[in-house]
Amino acid sequence: MLRDRRTLIAMVAVPVLLYPVLFLVFSQVMIIQHERIERAPSKIALEGDEGLLRSWLEAVPRLEIEPSADPEEDLLRGRVHAVVRMEETAGAALEAGQTAGVTILYDAMEQASTQAATRIQEALDDKHEEFLETRVREAGLDPAYVRPLDIEQENAAPAAKTGGAILGMVLPVIMVLMLGVGAFYPAVDLTAGEKERGTFETLLSTPTSKLEIVAGKFLTVFCISLLTGLMNLASMLATFWIQIGQLDEELGGAEIHLSPVTGLIILAALIPLAFFISALMMSVAVFARSFREAQNFVTPFFVLITLPPALVALPGVTLSPGTQFLPIANVALLFKTLMTEPVAGDAMFAVFFSTGVYALLSLVLAAWIFQREDVVLSQQRGIPLTLRRANLTPEPTPTPGFALFLYGLAVLLLFYAGTYVQARNVFTGILITQWVLILLPVAFFLWYVRVDLKQALLLHLPRPGDLGVSLLITAAWILIIIQIGVWHEQLFPIPEELGQYMRSLFLIEETGVGVWALLFIIALSPAICEEVLHRGALLSGLRRVMPAWTAVIITGILFGLFHLSIHRLLLTTLSGILLGYLVWRNRSLITGVVVHFCINAAAVLAMTGHLPAFLRAYVEDGHIEEHGLPWPVFALAVAVFAAGLALMEWRARRDAGVSSQSPETSQTEA
Amino acid sequence: MIEAHRLSKTFYAPRSAPIEAVREVSLSVEAGEILGLLGPNGAGKTTLLRMLATILTPTSGSCRVCAVPVSESPQAARAKIGFLSGNTRLYGRLTPRELLRYFGRLYGMDRDTIADRTEALSAMLGMGEFLDRRCDTLSTGQTQRVSIARVILHDPPVLILDEPTLGLDIMSSRTILDFIREARGREHAIIFSTHYMTEAELLCDRIGLIHEGRIHAMDTPANLYARTHTDNLQDAFLAMIGAEPATAEAGPDVS
């Protein structure tokens, strides 16, 4: 790609030259224009009591009085810039201590005329002050008496904020545009270009997998897009830094102060954004059969990606729970906000995580489209894609791409519908989220792509021994996680708002929801629905392409992220990994449901005070919240946990030994 | 070397009836043999060859290349195949040497092997003078030689060539035809499609007549003439596609 001139121009030449030149030209023109008007004298004509006016205005710098027979005519023809008119009787009126009317005629459409009017106004204001002071003094009054209010306007914004606000408006639009510009040529060349050259089938005939091909292509597009973005960012910031000093005096002060942390956040946010844009652009371009057709497909896409940052540049649009999940717009808002103020942890998390999910979804889409031979090798007009269920091949488990798609879909539903319904009513909201937004789509799509549900979701009963060991591990884990939670709280205190929300769930008296209902809503529903998605679809999909341990850990992390809060990320991830491990070793999703239920139920019972009496007294005095568990209890929990894991591993090894001797028995067992 | 058993391919497209591009085709090609597929445009030649080359997945049926089952281990099968299509061009921004290096890496060859092989192929195909010029500056004939070098770079025992002479001038076609003949001498199994009758007559040990996705006859040119009482392929072809497919299927060489 680097030998292609178009790529190089977009990636290097444009950013390096564009901003300095743009800025230089723009600022110089502005300064020159500004100075020209500042320096040029204003020609004015007088009307009425010319003698008195002349005596006032003659000495004012940059005001030139022109003789004129018809001042108004001269003003309209541009021979003078402004006309001052004062009645002949003005002198007498002033003498008598009365008011004399003065009119300034000017042409508001002419900058030079406005300038002249301002100069006259300033000179006459001074004269007015002079008269006022004399009269006040003659009347024997204090000058302060006639000036009850002394009003002044001052721009209190620090220079850095002004600079940041300017950059915050420009930066997001340009960044998104430039990531797109960078991705455009390689995305089109590596997809439609390959089709046009006929090299696609050559590539497909090499002993590489389609996934490798799409990964290679995607990484190329992504890298060039990101590099273009970085080059633009660097050039834009450098230009601002160097040039803004010049504007300083003219425009009343603007500076750029970017802390290294802000800089790093912006860089970090560019990565998922470039990822998202590149993958999306490739997915669009691959449908085209030729370079030209791809350009037609991709161009409207540019409008789509630059519109959100342009809209959020409007004043008053801020990063809020309503905007933090909007694709592209949220990153633009993050940039904009970061330029002037720090951003809260959870909002930042929401932006990064949602952008990551969009990136993931678009990459899955690209990979999926690439594996469709009807799209990649098609010479037909239009979009050659059929999605009829009857044409799909049945599969035992979902493909990893499809599993990730389901996860992304659930997260999107959670972002938009989930947060909305939960904000209206917490309990019905959670129920709707779990059953309608998570379980229903996952089950439907798994059915639609003809996956063997029983095998993909491991819908068999666990062996009693396995379940027993799992429950032992779970009991120990609940104690361990309480202790980790205490440590976590000490290091990163949970914001008061979130803590209050969590507690409000369990105030039985106020909400009127009984403990059984709470167990159903908060413990059983998530146990079933979240397990089907994570330990069901996701784990079985990922395990097709990676070792079980890796799949368990990735599933755990995705499960942690799924809870949409940076403060709960660690605890939910750890529990997620444990759940994945137990489901894998038990070869049953039922174990996952039971264990998930136990963990959530323990929280419900503890928070609502439904614990055995001896524990209750202990929990309720707040001792645990402050100091954690007594260390012998914690040590015992860790020991039981470790022993449980060892036992589970031993059982698994023993079974593996048995199954390698007689594969048939192990299959019936599984 | 190549064995196909009842291969079929149906294309599904939105808002139109499914297209059965290839129907129950069985064939086999031995080492040192050239099988020509002859048929009009849209007969299913390209689809059939793409299935053999593992680029398309068959709707039903199976095929094996060098005893490797294609559906089960497509990547292993691809390593045994050299695939060339008539409308394939090269990467214009690479030189032939870089192009061969790129494809060599995709075939899992190490750098030294690629370099040695490039020298050998360059000598064999006479590419020395343009080995380091960008591909978009090469003439058609030179491009064809680079394409051939790309196909046999990893020394595949099986060659699948889809209309390799399509749109070429006489000299460039000659390069390709000489190469095919020469590859037979080195015991490659070759299957290639064409709609030029003379080409097929000159080169092929056996010819498969394909029409509307079916093989109507597969035999040596001499036997085809004898069966249809004709003395050239064109007449033989017309006689065959007018005949009942059942007689063709009962032909001796359909395995």
Tab-separated table of N, CA, C and O in Angstrom, chain A residues 1-6 185 189-190 194 196-210 212 217 373-374 377-380 383-386 388 390-391, chain B residues 9 11-15 19 46 50 53-57 74-76 78-79 81 83 85 87-95 98 102-103 106-108 134 150 162:
chain	number	residue	atom	x	y	z
A	1	MET	N	0.824	-1.195	0.000
A	1	MET	CA	0.000	0.000	0.000
A	1	MET	C	0.872	1.265	0.000
A	1	MET	O	0.496	2.280	-0.532
A	2	LEU	N	2.039	1.144	0.632
A	2	LEU	CA	2.854	2.341	0.788
A	2	LEU	C	3.439	2.806	-0.535
A	2	LEU	O	3.965	3.903	-0.626
A	3	ARG	N	3.359	1.939	-1.572
A	3	ARG	CA	3.865	2.404	-2.857
A	3	ARG	C	2.808	3.180	-3.593
A	3	ARG	O	3.041	3.696	-4.661
A	4	ASP	N	1.627	3.211	-3.027
A	4	ASP	CA	0.574	3.897	-3.745
A	4	ASP	C	0.573	5.363	-3.389
A	4	ASP	O	0.557	5.733	-2.231
A	5	ARG	N	0.591	6.169	-4.425
A	5	ARG	CA	0.717	7.607	-4.188
A	5	ARG	C	-0.499	8.157	-3.451
A	5	ARG	O	-0.378	8.992	-2.582
A	6	ARG	N	-1.679	7.632	-3.793
A	6	ARG	CA	-2.883	8.178	-3.171
A	6	ARG	C	-2.869	7.950	-1.660
A	6	ARG	O	-3.239	8.806	-0.870
A	185	TYR	N	-8.994	4.566	0.769
A	185	TYR	CA	-8.331	3.973	-0.381
A	185	TYR	C	-7.940	2.512	-0.149
A	185	TYR	O	-8.278	1.648	-0.966
A	189	ASP	N	-9.317	-0.603	-2.285
A	189	ASP	CA	-8.337	-1.314	-3.109
A	189	ASP	C	-8.226	-2.780	-2.720
A	189	ASP	O	-8.092	-3.645	-3.570
A	190	LEU	N	-8.296	-3.062	-1.422
A	190	LEU	CA	-8.078	-4.433	-0.965
A	190	LEU	C	-9.324	-5.299	-1.087
A	190	LEU	O	-9.279	-6.490	-0.818
A	194	GLU	N	-9.325	-5.859	-5.548
A	194	GLU	CA	-8.893	-7.244	-5.773
A	194	GLU	C	-9.860	-7.964	-6.700
A	194	GLU	O	-9.450	-8.766	-7.541
A	196	GLU	N	-11.688	-6.564	-9.014
A	196	GLU	CA	-11.531	-6.014	-10.356
A	196	GLU	C	-10.285	-6.587	-11.032
A	196	GLU	O	-10.296	-6.884	-12.214
A	197	ARG	N	-9.211	-6.719	-10.264
A	197	ARG	CA	-7.971	-7.247	-10.829
A	197	ARG	C	-8.034	-8.752	-11.048
A	197	ARG	O	-7.181	-9.331	-11.684
A	198	GLY	N	-9.041	-9.409	-10.421
A	198	GLY	CA	-9.106	-10.860	-10.508
A	198	GLY	C	-8.107	-11.538	-9.602
A	198	GLY	O	-7.830	-12.724	-9.751
A	199	THR	N	-7.537	-10.796	-8.655
A	199	THR	CA	-6.547	-11.415	-7.775
A	199	THR	C	-7.181	-12.037	-6.545
A	199	THR	O	-6.519	-12.711	-5.790
A	200	PHE	N	-8.491	-11.789	-6.374
A	200	PHE	CA	-9.135	-12.313	-5.176
A	200	PHE	C	-9.124	-13.835	-5.169
A	200	PHE	O	-8.776	-14.478	-4.180
A	201	GLU	N	-9.469	-14.426	-6.319
A	201	GLU	CA	-9.522	-15.892	-6.325
A	201	GLU	C	-8.122	-16.501	-6.254
A	201	GLU	O	-7.949	-17.579	-5.702
A	202	THR	N	-7.134	-15.768	-6.768
A	202	THR	CA	-5.758	-16.241	-6.608
A	202	THR	C	-5.411	-16.306	-5.124
A	202	THR	O	-4.833	-17.273	-4.641
A	203	LEU	N	-5.797	-15.256	-4.442
A	203	LEU	CA	-5.516	-15.181	-3.015
A	203	LEU	C	-6.244	-16.301	-2.274
A	203	LEU	O	-5.691	-16.954	-1.387
A	204	LEU	N	-7.493	-16.546	-2.676
A	204	LEU	CA	-8.283	-17.568	-2.005
A	204	LEU	C	-7.761	-18.967	-2.312
A	204	LEU	O	-8.072	-19.917	-1.603
A	205	SER	N	-6.981	-19.114	-3.391
A	205	SER	CA	-6.479	-20.446	-3.732
A	205	SER	C	-5.171	-20.755	-3.012
A	205	SER	O	-4.608	-21.827	-3.182
A	206	THR	N	-4.663	-19.810	-2.236
A	206	THR	CA	-3.456	-20.104	-1.455
A	206	THR	C	-3.858	-20.791	-0.151
A	206	THR	O	-5.000	-20.636	0.295
A	207	PRO	N	-2.934	-21.556	0.441
A	207	PRO	CA	-3.324	-22.296	1.657
A	207	PRO	C	-3.424	-21.394	2.889
A	207	PRO	O	-2.746	-21.587	3.873
A	208	THR	N	-4.238	-20.378	2.808
A	208	THR	CA	-4.503	-19.535	3.964
A	208	THR	C	-5.998	-19.601	4.218
A	208	THR	O	-6.766	-19.854	3.297
A	209	SER	N	-6.393	-19.374	5.456
A	209	SER	CA	-7.834	-19.412	5.719
A	209	SER	C	-8.427	-18.055	5.379
A	209	SER	O	-7.724	-17.049	5.330
A	210	LYS	N	-9.734	-18.047	5.147
A	210	LYS	CA	-10.383	-16.785	4.807
A	210	LYS	C	-10.254	-15.804	5.958
A	210	LYS	O	-10.167	-14.595	5.757
A	212	GLU	N	-7.741	-15.520	7.943
A	212	GLU	CA	-6.409	-14.913	7.870
A	212	GLU	C	-6.381	-13.818	6.824
A	212	GLU	O	-5.783	-12.759	7.017
A	217	LYS	N	-6.081	-8.089	5.603
A	217	LYS	CA	-6.597	-6.911	4.916
A	217	LYS	C	-7.049	-5.867	5.927
A	217	LYS	O	-6.767	-4.680	5.803
A	373	GLU	N	-18.898	-16.823	0.078
A	373	GLU	CA	-18.353	-16.914	-1.276
A	373	GLU	C	-19.270	-16.241	-2.289
A	373	GLU	O	-18.816	-15.740	-3.308
A	374	ASP	N	-20.578	-16.184	-1.966
A	374	ASP	CA	-21.489	-15.554	-2.928
A	374	ASP	C	-21.220	-14.059	-3.036
A	374	ASP	O	-21.485	-13.445	-4.058
A	377	LEU	N	-17.028	-13.647	-4.516
A	377	LEU	CA	-16.746	-14.024	-5.905
A	377	LEU	C	-17.842	-13.605	-6.864
A	377	LEU	O	-17.820	-13.957	-8.023
A	378	SER	N	-18.784	-12.841	-6.350
A	378	SER	CA	-19.935	-12.537	-7.190
A	378	SER	C	-19.609	-11.552	-8.306
A	378	SER	O	-18.867	-10.608	-8.120
A	379	GLN	N	-20.192	-11.805	-9.445
A	379	GLN	CA	-20.094	-10.834	-10.534
A	379	GLN	C	-21.470	-10.251	-10.809
A	379	GLN	O	-21.686	-9.576	-11.804
A	380	GLN	N	-22.425	-10.560	-9.923
A	380	GLN	CA	-23.793	-10.108	-10.180
A	380	GLN	C	-23.965	-8.649	-9.783
A	380	GLN	O	-23.238	-8.123	-8.968
A	383	ILE	N	-26.792	-6.489	-4.433
A	383	ILE	CA	-26.163	-7.128	-3.283
A	383	ILE	C	-26.510	-8.605	-3.262
A	383	ILE	O	-27.664	-8.991	-3.079
A	384	PRO	N	-25.514	-9.444	-3.518
A	384	PRO	CA	-25.774	-10.869	-3.649
A	384	PRO	C	-25.733	-11.567	-2.298
A	384	PRO	O	-24.773	-12.230	-1.979
A	385	LEU	N	-26.738	-11.399	-1.509
A	385	LEU	CA	-26.666	-11.978	-0.187
A	385	LEU	C	-28.022	-12.562	0.146
A	385	LEU	O	-29.027	-11.868	0.091
A	386	THR	N	-28.046	-13.828	0.437
A	386	THR	CA	-29.321	-14.384	0.832
A	386	THR	C	-29.218	-14.880	2.254
A	386	THR	O	-28.209	-15.439	2.663
A	388	ARG	N	-31.860	-16.594	3.812
A	388	ARG	CA	-32.984	-17.482	4.151
A	388	ARG	C	-32.518	-18.621	5.019
A	388	ARG	O	-31.481	-19.219	4.781
A	390	ALA	N	-33.541	-21.561	5.324
A	390	ALA	CA	-33.445	-22.862	4.670
A	390	ALA	C	-32.113	-23.039	3.953
A	390	ALA	O	-31.641	-24.156	3.754
A	391	ASN	N	-31.457	-21.933	3.556
A	391	ASN	CA	-30.194	-22.048	2.830
A	391	ASN	C	-28.987	-22.149	3.754
A	391	ASN	O	-27.866	-22.285	3.290
B	9	LYS	N	-23.254	-27.812	-7.365
B	9	LYS	CA	-23.226	-26.495	-6.750
B	9	LYS	C	-24.477	-25.736	-7.137
B	9	LYS	O	-24.795	-25.584	-8.315
B	11	PHE	N	-26.403	-22.077	-6.558
B	11	PHE	CA	-26.264	-20.701	-6.051
B	11	PHE	C	-27.635	-20.180	-5.655
B	11	PHE	O	-28.602	-20.317	-6.408
B	12	TYR	N	-27.671	-19.602	-4.472
B	12	TYR	CA	-28.913	-18.966	-4.033
B	12	TYR	C	-28.735	-17.473	-4.145
B	12	TYR	O	-27.749	-16.921	-3.683
B	13	ALA	N	-29.677	-16.823	-4.765
B	13	ALA	CA	-29.609	-15.366	-4.852
B	13	ALA	C	-30.935	-14.817	-4.368
B	13	ALA	O	-31.968	-15.474	-4.500
B	14	PRO	N	-30.909	-13.634	-3.778
B	14	PRO	CA	-32.173	-13.069	-3.313
B	14	PRO	C	-33.083	-12.750	-4.495
B	14	PRO	O	-32.610	-12.349	-5.551
B	15	ARG	N	-34.367	-12.937	-4.281
B	15	ARG	CA	-35.388	-12.588	-5.271
B	15	ARG	C	-35.210	-13.293	-6.623
B	15	ARG	O	-35.598	-12.774	-7.650
B	19	ILE	N	-29.873	-21.276	-8.735
B	19	ILE	CA	-29.256	-21.661	-9.999
B	19	ILE	C	-28.395	-22.893	-9.759
B	19	ILE	O	-27.474	-22.854	-8.941
B	46	THR	N	-16.283	-22.772	-14.870
B	46	THR	CA	-15.597	-22.010	-13.826
B	46	THR	C	-16.007	-22.481	-12.436
B	46	THR	O	-15.172	-22.680	-11.556
B	50	ARG	N	-13.541	-23.987	-9.723
B	50	ARG	CA	-13.400	-23.308	-8.435
B	50	ARG	C	-13.666	-24.259	-7.277
B	50	ARG	O	-13.039	-24.168	-6.223
B	53	ALA	N	-10.647	-26.301	-6.891
B	53	ALA	CA	-9.553	-25.503	-6.325
B	53	ALA	C	-9.871	-25.028	-4.910
B	53	ALA	O	-9.143	-24.209	-4.364
B	54	THR	N	-10.978	-25.493	-4.341
B	54	THR	CA	-11.408	-25.210	-2.966
B	54	THR	C	-11.851	-23.768	-2.745
B	54	THR	O	-12.051	-23.345	-1.617
B	55	ILE	N	-12.015	-23.020	-3.826
B	55	ILE	CA	-12.436	-21.629	-3.637
B	55	ILE	C	-13.938	-21.575	-3.351
B	55	ILE	O	-14.403	-20.734	-2.605
B	56	LEU	N	-14.683	-22.492	-3.930
B	56	LEU	CA	-16.106	-22.599	-3.625
B	56	LEU	C	-16.352	-23.912	-2.883
B	56	LEU	O	-15.675	-24.907	-3.127
B	57	THR	N	-17.324	-23.883	-1.993
B	57	THR	CA	-17.698	-25.098	-1.273
B	57	THR	C	-18.815	-25.787	-2.051
B	57	THR	O	-19.811	-25.144	-2.386
B	74	PRO	N	-9.349	-28.016	3.420
B	74	PRO	CA	-9.128	-27.207	2.224
B	74	PRO	C	-7.709	-26.633	2.153
B	74	PRO	O	-7.135	-26.543	1.072
B	75	GLN	N	-7.153	-26.265	3.301
B	75	GLN	CA	-5.830	-25.625	3.239
B	75	GLN	C	-4.747	-26.599	2.808
B	75	GLN	O	-3.856	-26.246	2.035
B	76	ALA	N	-4.857	-27.846	3.299
B	76	ALA	CA	-3.876	-28.852	2.878
B	76	ALA	C	-4.018	-29.123	1.386
B	76	ALA	O	-3.027	-29.281	0.665
B	78	ARG	N	-5.141	-27.020	-0.867
B	78	ARG	CA	-4.674	-25.865	-1.644
B	78	ARG	C	-3.164	-25.888	-1.837
B	78	ARG	O	-2.653	-25.417	-2.851
B	79	ALA	N	-2.448	-26.419	-0.852
B	79	ALA	CA	-0.993	-26.460	-0.960
B	79	ALA	C	-0.555	-27.348	-2.123
B	79	ALA	O	0.559	-27.225	-2.628
B	81	ILE	N	-2.235	-27.494	-5.010
B	81	ILE	CA	-2.872	-27.005	-6.227
B	81	ILE	C	-2.215	-25.727	-6.718
B	81	ILE	O	-1.881	-24.850	-5.928
B	83	PHE	N	-3.404	-22.725	-9.131
B	83	PHE	CA	-4.649	-22.287	-9.760
B	83	PHE	C	-4.408	-21.028	-10.578
B	83	PHE	O	-3.800	-20.074	-10.099
B	85	SER	N	-6.406	-18.374	-13.437
B	85	SER	CA	-7.609	-18.040	-14.189
B	85	SER	C	-7.251	-16.983	-15.226
B	85	SER	O	-6.358	-16.168	-15.017
B	87	ASN	N	-8.699	-14.362	-16.268
B	87	ASN	CA	-8.879	-12.940	-16.000
B	87	ASN	C	-8.106	-12.460	-14.765
B	87	ASN	O	-8.375	-11.405	-14.231
B	88	THR	N	-7.146	-13.276	-14.351
B	88	THR	CA	-6.321	-12.856	-13.219
B	88	THR	C	-5.234	-11.907	-13.696
B	88	THR	O	-4.513	-12.204	-14.638
B	89	ARG	N	-5.132	-10.776	-13.041
B	89	ARG	CA	-3.983	-9.926	-13.300
B	89	ARG	C	-3.076	-9.938	-12.060
B	89	ARG	O	-3.328	-10.676	-11.121
B	90	LEU	N	-2.050	-9.091	-12.085
B	90	LEU	CA	-1.082	-9.134	-10.989
B	90	LEU	C	-1.251	-7.898	-10.121
B	90	LEU	O	-1.996	-6.994	-10.445
B	91	TYR	N	-0.522	-7.860	-9.023
B	91	TYR	CA	-0.518	-6.653	-8.201
B	91	TYR	C	0.422	-5.641	-8.853
B	91	TYR	O	1.638	-5.825	-8.858
B	92	GLY	N	-0.160	-4.590	-9.397
B	92	GLY	CA	0.622	-3.655	-10.210
B	92	GLY	C	1.756	-2.968	-9.484
B	92	GLY	O	2.755	-2.599	-10.078
B	93	ARG	N	1.614	-2.799	-8.186
B	93	ARG	CA	2.621	-2.029	-7.468
B	93	ARG	C	3.797	-2.879	-6.990
B	93	ARG	O	4.721	-2.367	-6.385
B	94	LEU	N	3.705	-4.205	-7.227
B	94	LEU	CA	4.820	-5.064	-6.825
B	94	LEU	C	5.642	-5.432	-8.054
B	94	LEU	O	5.132	-5.448	-9.171
B	95	THR	N	6.908	-5.769	-7.845
B	95	THR	CA	7.698	-6.325	-8.934
B	95	THR	C	7.478	-7.828	-8.922
B	95	THR	O	7.048	-8.384	-7.906
B	98	GLU	N	8.945	-9.498	-5.935
B	98	GLU	CA	8.190	-9.280	-4.689
B	98	GLU	C	6.899	-10.084	-4.685
B	98	GLU	O	6.491	-10.641	-3.671
B	102	TYR	N	5.790	-12.737	-1.982
B	102	TYR	CA	4.520	-12.630	-1.259
B	102	TYR	C	3.759	-13.948	-1.312
B	102	TYR	O	3.344	-14.500	-0.280
B	103	PHE	N	3.602	-14.480	-2.527
B	103	PHE	CA	2.843	-15.727	-2.631
B	103	PHE	C	3.596	-16.887	-2.001
B	103	PHE	O	3.001	-17.776	-1.405
B	106	LEU	N	2.773	-16.910	1.490
B	106	LEU	CA	1.418	-17.418	1.712
B	106	LEU	C	1.388	-18.943	1.624
B	106	LEU	O	0.578	-19.598	2.263
B	107	TYR	N	2.290	-19.506	0.789
B	107	TYR	CA	2.354	-20.974	0.687
B	107	TYR	C	3.243	-21.560	1.759
B	107	TYR	O	3.558	-22.742	1.736
B	108	GLY	N	3.706	-20.727	2.676
B	108	GLY	CA	4.490	-21.226	3.802
B	108	GLY	C	5.918	-21.593	3.447
B	108	GLY	O	6.543	-22.393	4.145
B	134	ARG	N	8.177	-2.964	-11.947
B	134	ARG	CA	6.824	-3.064	-11.400
B	134	ARG	C	5.897	-3.765	-12.380
B	134	ARG	O	5.971	-3.556	-13.586
B	150	ARG	N	3.991	-17.774	-10.740
B	150	ARG	CA	3.244	-17.731	-9.488
B	150	ARG	C	2.518	-19.060	-9.252
B	150	ARG	O	2.493	-19.579	-8.135
B	162	ASP	N	-8.268	-22.120	-15.311
B	162	ASP	CA	-9.593	-21.713	-15.771
B	162	ASP	C	-9.441	-20.737	-16.931
B	162	ASP	O	-9.067	-19.591	-16.730
